[in-house]
PDB file of C-alpha atoms in Angstrom:
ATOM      1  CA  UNK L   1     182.053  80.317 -83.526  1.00 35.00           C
ATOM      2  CA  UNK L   2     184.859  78.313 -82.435  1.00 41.00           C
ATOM      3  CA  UNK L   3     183.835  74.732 -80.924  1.00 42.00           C
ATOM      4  CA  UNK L   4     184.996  73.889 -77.480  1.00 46.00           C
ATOM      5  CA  UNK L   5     187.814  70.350 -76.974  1.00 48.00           C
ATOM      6  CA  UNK L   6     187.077  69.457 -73.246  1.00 47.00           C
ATOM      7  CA  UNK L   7     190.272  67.267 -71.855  1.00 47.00           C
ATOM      8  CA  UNK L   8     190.957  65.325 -69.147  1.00 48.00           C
ATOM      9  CA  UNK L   9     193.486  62.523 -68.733  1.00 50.00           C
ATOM     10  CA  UNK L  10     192.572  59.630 -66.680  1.00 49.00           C
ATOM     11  CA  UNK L  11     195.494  58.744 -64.492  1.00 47.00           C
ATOM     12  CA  UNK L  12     196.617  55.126 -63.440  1.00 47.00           C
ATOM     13  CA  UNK L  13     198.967  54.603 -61.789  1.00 47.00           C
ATOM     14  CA  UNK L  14     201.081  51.297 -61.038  1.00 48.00           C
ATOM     15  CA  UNK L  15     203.501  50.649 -58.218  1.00 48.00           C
ATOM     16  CA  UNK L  16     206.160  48.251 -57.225  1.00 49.00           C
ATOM     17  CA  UNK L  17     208.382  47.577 -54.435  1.00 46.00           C
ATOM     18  CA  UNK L  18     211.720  45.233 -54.023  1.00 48.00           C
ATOM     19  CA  UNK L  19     211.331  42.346 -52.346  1.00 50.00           C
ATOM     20  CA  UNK L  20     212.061  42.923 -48.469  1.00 56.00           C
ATOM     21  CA  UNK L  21     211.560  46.237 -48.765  1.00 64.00           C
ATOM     22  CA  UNK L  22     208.431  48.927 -47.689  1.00 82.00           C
ATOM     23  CA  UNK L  23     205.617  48.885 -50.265  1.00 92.00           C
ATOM     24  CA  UNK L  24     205.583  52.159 -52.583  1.00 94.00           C
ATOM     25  CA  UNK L  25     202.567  53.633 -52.378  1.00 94.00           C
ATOM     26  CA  UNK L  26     201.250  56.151 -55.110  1.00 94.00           C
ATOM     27  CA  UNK L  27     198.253  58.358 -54.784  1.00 93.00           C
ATOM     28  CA  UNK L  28     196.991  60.674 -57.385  1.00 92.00           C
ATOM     29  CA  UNK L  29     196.142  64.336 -55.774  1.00 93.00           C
ATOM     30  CA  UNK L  30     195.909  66.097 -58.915  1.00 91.00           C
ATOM     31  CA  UNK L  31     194.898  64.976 -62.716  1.00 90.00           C
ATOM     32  CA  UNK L  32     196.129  66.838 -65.649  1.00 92.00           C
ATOM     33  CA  UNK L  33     193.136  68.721 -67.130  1.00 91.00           C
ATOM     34  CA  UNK L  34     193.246  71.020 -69.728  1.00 89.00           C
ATOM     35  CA  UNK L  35     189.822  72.524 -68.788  1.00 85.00           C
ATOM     36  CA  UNK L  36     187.084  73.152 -71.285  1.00 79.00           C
ATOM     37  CA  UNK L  37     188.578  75.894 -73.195  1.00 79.00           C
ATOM     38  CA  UNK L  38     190.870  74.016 -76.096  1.00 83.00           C
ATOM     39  CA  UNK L  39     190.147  75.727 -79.668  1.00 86.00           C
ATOM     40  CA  UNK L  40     191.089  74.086 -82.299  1.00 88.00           C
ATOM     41  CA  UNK L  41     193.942  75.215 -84.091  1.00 91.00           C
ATOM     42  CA  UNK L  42     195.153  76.102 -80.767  1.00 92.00           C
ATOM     43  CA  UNK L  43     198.076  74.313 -78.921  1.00 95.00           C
ATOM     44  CA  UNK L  44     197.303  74.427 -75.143  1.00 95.00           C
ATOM     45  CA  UNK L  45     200.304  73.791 -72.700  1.00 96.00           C
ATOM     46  CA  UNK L  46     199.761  73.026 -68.736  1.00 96.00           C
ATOM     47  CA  UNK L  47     203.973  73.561 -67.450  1.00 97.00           C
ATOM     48  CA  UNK L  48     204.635  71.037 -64.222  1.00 97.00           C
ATOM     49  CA  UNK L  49     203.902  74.106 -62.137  1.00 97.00           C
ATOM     50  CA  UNK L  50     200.430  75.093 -62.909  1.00 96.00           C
ATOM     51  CA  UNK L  51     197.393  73.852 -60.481  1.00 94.00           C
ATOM     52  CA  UNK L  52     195.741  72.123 -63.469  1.00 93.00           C
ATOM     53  CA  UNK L  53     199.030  69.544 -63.846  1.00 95.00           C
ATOM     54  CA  UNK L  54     199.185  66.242 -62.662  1.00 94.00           C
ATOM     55  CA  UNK L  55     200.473  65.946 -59.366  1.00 95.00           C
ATOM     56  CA  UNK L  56     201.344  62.472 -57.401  1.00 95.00           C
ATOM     57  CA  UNK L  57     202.666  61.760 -53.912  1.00 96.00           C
ATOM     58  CA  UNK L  58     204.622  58.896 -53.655  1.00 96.00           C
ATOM     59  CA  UNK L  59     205.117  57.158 -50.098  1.00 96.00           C
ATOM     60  CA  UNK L  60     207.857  54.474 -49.637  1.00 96.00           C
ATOM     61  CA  UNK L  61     210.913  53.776 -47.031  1.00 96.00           C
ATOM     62  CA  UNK L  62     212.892  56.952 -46.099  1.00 96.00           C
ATOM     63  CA  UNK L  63     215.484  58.059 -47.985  1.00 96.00           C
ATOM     64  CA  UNK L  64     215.520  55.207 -50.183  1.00 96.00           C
ATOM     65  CA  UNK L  65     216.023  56.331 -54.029  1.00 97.00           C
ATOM     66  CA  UNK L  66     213.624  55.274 -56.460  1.00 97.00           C
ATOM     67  CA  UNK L  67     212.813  55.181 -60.037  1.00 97.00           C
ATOM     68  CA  UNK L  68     210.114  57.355 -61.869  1.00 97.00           C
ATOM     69  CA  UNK L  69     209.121  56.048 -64.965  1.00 96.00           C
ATOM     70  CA  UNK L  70     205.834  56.797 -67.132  1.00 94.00           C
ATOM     71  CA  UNK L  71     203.863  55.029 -69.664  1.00 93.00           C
ATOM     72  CA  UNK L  72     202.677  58.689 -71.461  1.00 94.00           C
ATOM     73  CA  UNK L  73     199.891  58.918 -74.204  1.00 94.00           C
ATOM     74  CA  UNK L  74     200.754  59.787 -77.823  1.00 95.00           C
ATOM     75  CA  UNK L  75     196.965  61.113 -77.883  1.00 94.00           C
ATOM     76  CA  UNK L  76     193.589  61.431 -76.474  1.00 92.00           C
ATOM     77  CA  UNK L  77     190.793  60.016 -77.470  1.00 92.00           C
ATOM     78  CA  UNK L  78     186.770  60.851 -77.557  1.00 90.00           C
ATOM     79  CA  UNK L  79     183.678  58.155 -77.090  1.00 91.00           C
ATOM     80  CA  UNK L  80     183.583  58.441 -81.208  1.00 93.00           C
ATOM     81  CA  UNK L  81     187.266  57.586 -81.828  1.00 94.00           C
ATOM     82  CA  UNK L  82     188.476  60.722 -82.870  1.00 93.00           C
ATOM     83  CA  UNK L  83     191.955  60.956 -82.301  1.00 94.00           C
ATOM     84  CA  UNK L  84     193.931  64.757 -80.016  1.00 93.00           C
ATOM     85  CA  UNK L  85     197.924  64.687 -80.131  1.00 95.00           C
ATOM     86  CA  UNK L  86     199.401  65.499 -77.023  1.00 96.00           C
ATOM     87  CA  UNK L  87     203.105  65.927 -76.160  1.00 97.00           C
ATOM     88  CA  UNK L  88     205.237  65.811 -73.451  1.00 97.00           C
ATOM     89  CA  UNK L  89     208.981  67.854 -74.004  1.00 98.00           C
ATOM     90  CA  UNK L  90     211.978  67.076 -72.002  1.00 98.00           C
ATOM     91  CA  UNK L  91     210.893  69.476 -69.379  1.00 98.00           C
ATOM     92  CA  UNK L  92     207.186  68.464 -68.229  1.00 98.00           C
ATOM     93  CA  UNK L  93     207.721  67.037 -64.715  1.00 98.00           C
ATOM     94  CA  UNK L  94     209.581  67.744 -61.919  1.00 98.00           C
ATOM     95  CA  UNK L  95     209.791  66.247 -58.544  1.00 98.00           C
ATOM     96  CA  UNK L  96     210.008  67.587 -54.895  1.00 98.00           C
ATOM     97  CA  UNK L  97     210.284  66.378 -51.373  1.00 96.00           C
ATOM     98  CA  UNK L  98     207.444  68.482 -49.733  1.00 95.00           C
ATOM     99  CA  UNK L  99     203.932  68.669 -51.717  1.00 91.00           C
ATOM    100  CA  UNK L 100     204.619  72.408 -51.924  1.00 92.00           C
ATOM    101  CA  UNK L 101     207.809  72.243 -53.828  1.00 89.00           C
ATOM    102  CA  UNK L 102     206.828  72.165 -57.478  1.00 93.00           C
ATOM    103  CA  UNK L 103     208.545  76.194 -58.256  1.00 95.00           C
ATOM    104  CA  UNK L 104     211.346  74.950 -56.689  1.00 96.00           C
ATOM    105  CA  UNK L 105     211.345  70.715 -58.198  1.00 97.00           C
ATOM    106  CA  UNK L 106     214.074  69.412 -59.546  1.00 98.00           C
ATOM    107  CA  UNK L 107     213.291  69.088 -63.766  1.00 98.00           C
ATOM    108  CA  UNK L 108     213.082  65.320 -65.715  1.00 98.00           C
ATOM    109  CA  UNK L 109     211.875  64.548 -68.973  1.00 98.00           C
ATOM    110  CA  UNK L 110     208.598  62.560 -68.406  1.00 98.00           C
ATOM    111  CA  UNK L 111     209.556  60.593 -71.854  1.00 97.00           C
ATOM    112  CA  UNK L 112     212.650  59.060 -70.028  1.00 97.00           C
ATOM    113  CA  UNK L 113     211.768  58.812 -66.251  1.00 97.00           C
ATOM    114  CA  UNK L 114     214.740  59.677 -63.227  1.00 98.00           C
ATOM    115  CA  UNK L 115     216.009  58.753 -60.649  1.00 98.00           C
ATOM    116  CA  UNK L 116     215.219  60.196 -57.086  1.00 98.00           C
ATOM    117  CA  UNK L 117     215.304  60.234 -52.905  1.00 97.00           C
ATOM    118  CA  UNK L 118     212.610  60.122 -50.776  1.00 97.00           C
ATOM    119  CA  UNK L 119     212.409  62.270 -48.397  1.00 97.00           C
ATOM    120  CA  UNK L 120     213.388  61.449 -44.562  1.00 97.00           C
ATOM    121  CA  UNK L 121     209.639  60.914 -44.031  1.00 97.00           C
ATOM    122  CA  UNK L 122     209.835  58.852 -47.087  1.00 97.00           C
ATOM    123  CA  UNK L 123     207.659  61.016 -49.137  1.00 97.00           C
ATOM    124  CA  UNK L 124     208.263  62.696 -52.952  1.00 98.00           C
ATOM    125  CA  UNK L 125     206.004  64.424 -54.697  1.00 98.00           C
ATOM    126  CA  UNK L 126     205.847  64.557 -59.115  1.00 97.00           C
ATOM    127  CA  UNK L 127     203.923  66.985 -61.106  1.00 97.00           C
ATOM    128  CA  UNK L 128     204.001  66.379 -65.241  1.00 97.00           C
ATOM    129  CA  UNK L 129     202.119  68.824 -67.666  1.00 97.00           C
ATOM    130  CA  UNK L 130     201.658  68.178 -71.257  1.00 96.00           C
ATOM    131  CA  UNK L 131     200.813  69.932 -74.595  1.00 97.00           C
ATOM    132  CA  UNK L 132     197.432  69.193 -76.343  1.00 95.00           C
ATOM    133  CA  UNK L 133     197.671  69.673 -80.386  1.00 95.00           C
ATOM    134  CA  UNK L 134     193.940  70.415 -81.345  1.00 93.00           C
ATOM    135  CA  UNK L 135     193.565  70.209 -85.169  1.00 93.00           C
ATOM    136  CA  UNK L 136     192.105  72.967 -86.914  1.00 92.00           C
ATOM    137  CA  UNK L 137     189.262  70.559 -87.266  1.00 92.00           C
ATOM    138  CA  UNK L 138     188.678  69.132 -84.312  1.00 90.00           C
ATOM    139  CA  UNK L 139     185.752  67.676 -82.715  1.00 87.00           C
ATOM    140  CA  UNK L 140     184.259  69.556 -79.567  1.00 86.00           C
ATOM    141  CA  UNK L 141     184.108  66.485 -77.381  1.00 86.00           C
ATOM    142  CA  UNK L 142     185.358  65.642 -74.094  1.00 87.00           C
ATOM    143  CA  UNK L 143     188.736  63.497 -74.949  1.00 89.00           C
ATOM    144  CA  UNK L 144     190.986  61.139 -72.305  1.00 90.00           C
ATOM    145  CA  UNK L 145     193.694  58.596 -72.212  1.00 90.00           C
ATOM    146  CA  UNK L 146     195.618  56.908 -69.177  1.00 89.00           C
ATOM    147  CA  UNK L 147     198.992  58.066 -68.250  1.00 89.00           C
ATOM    148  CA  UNK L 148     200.639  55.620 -66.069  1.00 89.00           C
ATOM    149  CA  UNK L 149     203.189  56.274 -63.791  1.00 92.00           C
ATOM    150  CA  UNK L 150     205.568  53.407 -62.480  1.00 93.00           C
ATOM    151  CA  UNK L 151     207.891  53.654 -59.591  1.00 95.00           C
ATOM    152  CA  UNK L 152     209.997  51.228 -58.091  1.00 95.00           C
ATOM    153  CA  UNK L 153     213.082  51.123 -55.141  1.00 95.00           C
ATOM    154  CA  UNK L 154     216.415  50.841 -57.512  1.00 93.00           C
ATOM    155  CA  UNK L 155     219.045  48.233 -56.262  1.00 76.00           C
TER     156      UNK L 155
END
């Protein structure tokens, strides 16, 4: 019988804000979890729009454009050090002005950040999914990592 990978990724998040300006204020209302059904051998992939990605609001002075940048895990990691690859392609996040939006976000590679507005209530809203790489050997542990996501007002 296959053995169960149980995922989560703990999510930090840092912001900034220019000096004058409205604080940026970032609050996590989803966390990527890959539930508790990884085989190994298996790739499992959670897209931007599924309920199981990460999803962040960010709050800031309206219509002011900002930049979304992330620190994003090369793996996860269990309490005994083993090591779970996880990836993150060119499409796995997207960004929206209403926390509804993520069918219709506009795509960004999560490996290079963007560029966006927010809205005129000065919200945006980010979702980023990710593959997990189980090996054919894996452990059957529960396995995190920190994905932090920077913003900041450009000039």
């Amino acid at each position: 019988m296959a053995k169960k990978v149980k995922l989560l990724i703990w999510l930090f998040l840092f912001s900034a804000a220019s000096v004058g300006a409205q604080s940026i204020n970032v609050i996590t209302i989803q966390e990527l979890d890959f539930g508790d059904t990884i085989f190994p051998g298996i790739e499992k992939t959670i897209l931007f729009t599924d309920s199981n990605a990460a999803q962040f609001e960010i709050t800031g002075e309206p219509d002011r454009e900002v930049l979304i940048q992330f620190q994003l895990p090369e793996a996860l990691e269990d309490q005994q050090s083993n090591s779970l690859d996880i990836s993150f392609s060119t499409s796995d996040a997207g960004y929206h002005s209403t926390v509804s939006g993520a069918m219709n976000a506009t795509v960004f590679n999560p490996n290079s950040g963007t560029t966006a507005t927010l809205n005129s209530e000065g919200k945006l809203y980010v979702w980023v999914g990710a593959t997990a790489m189980p090996l054919h050997t894996q452990a059957g542990n529960y396995y995190q990592e920190n994905l932090i996501l920077e913003v900041d007002y450009t000039l």
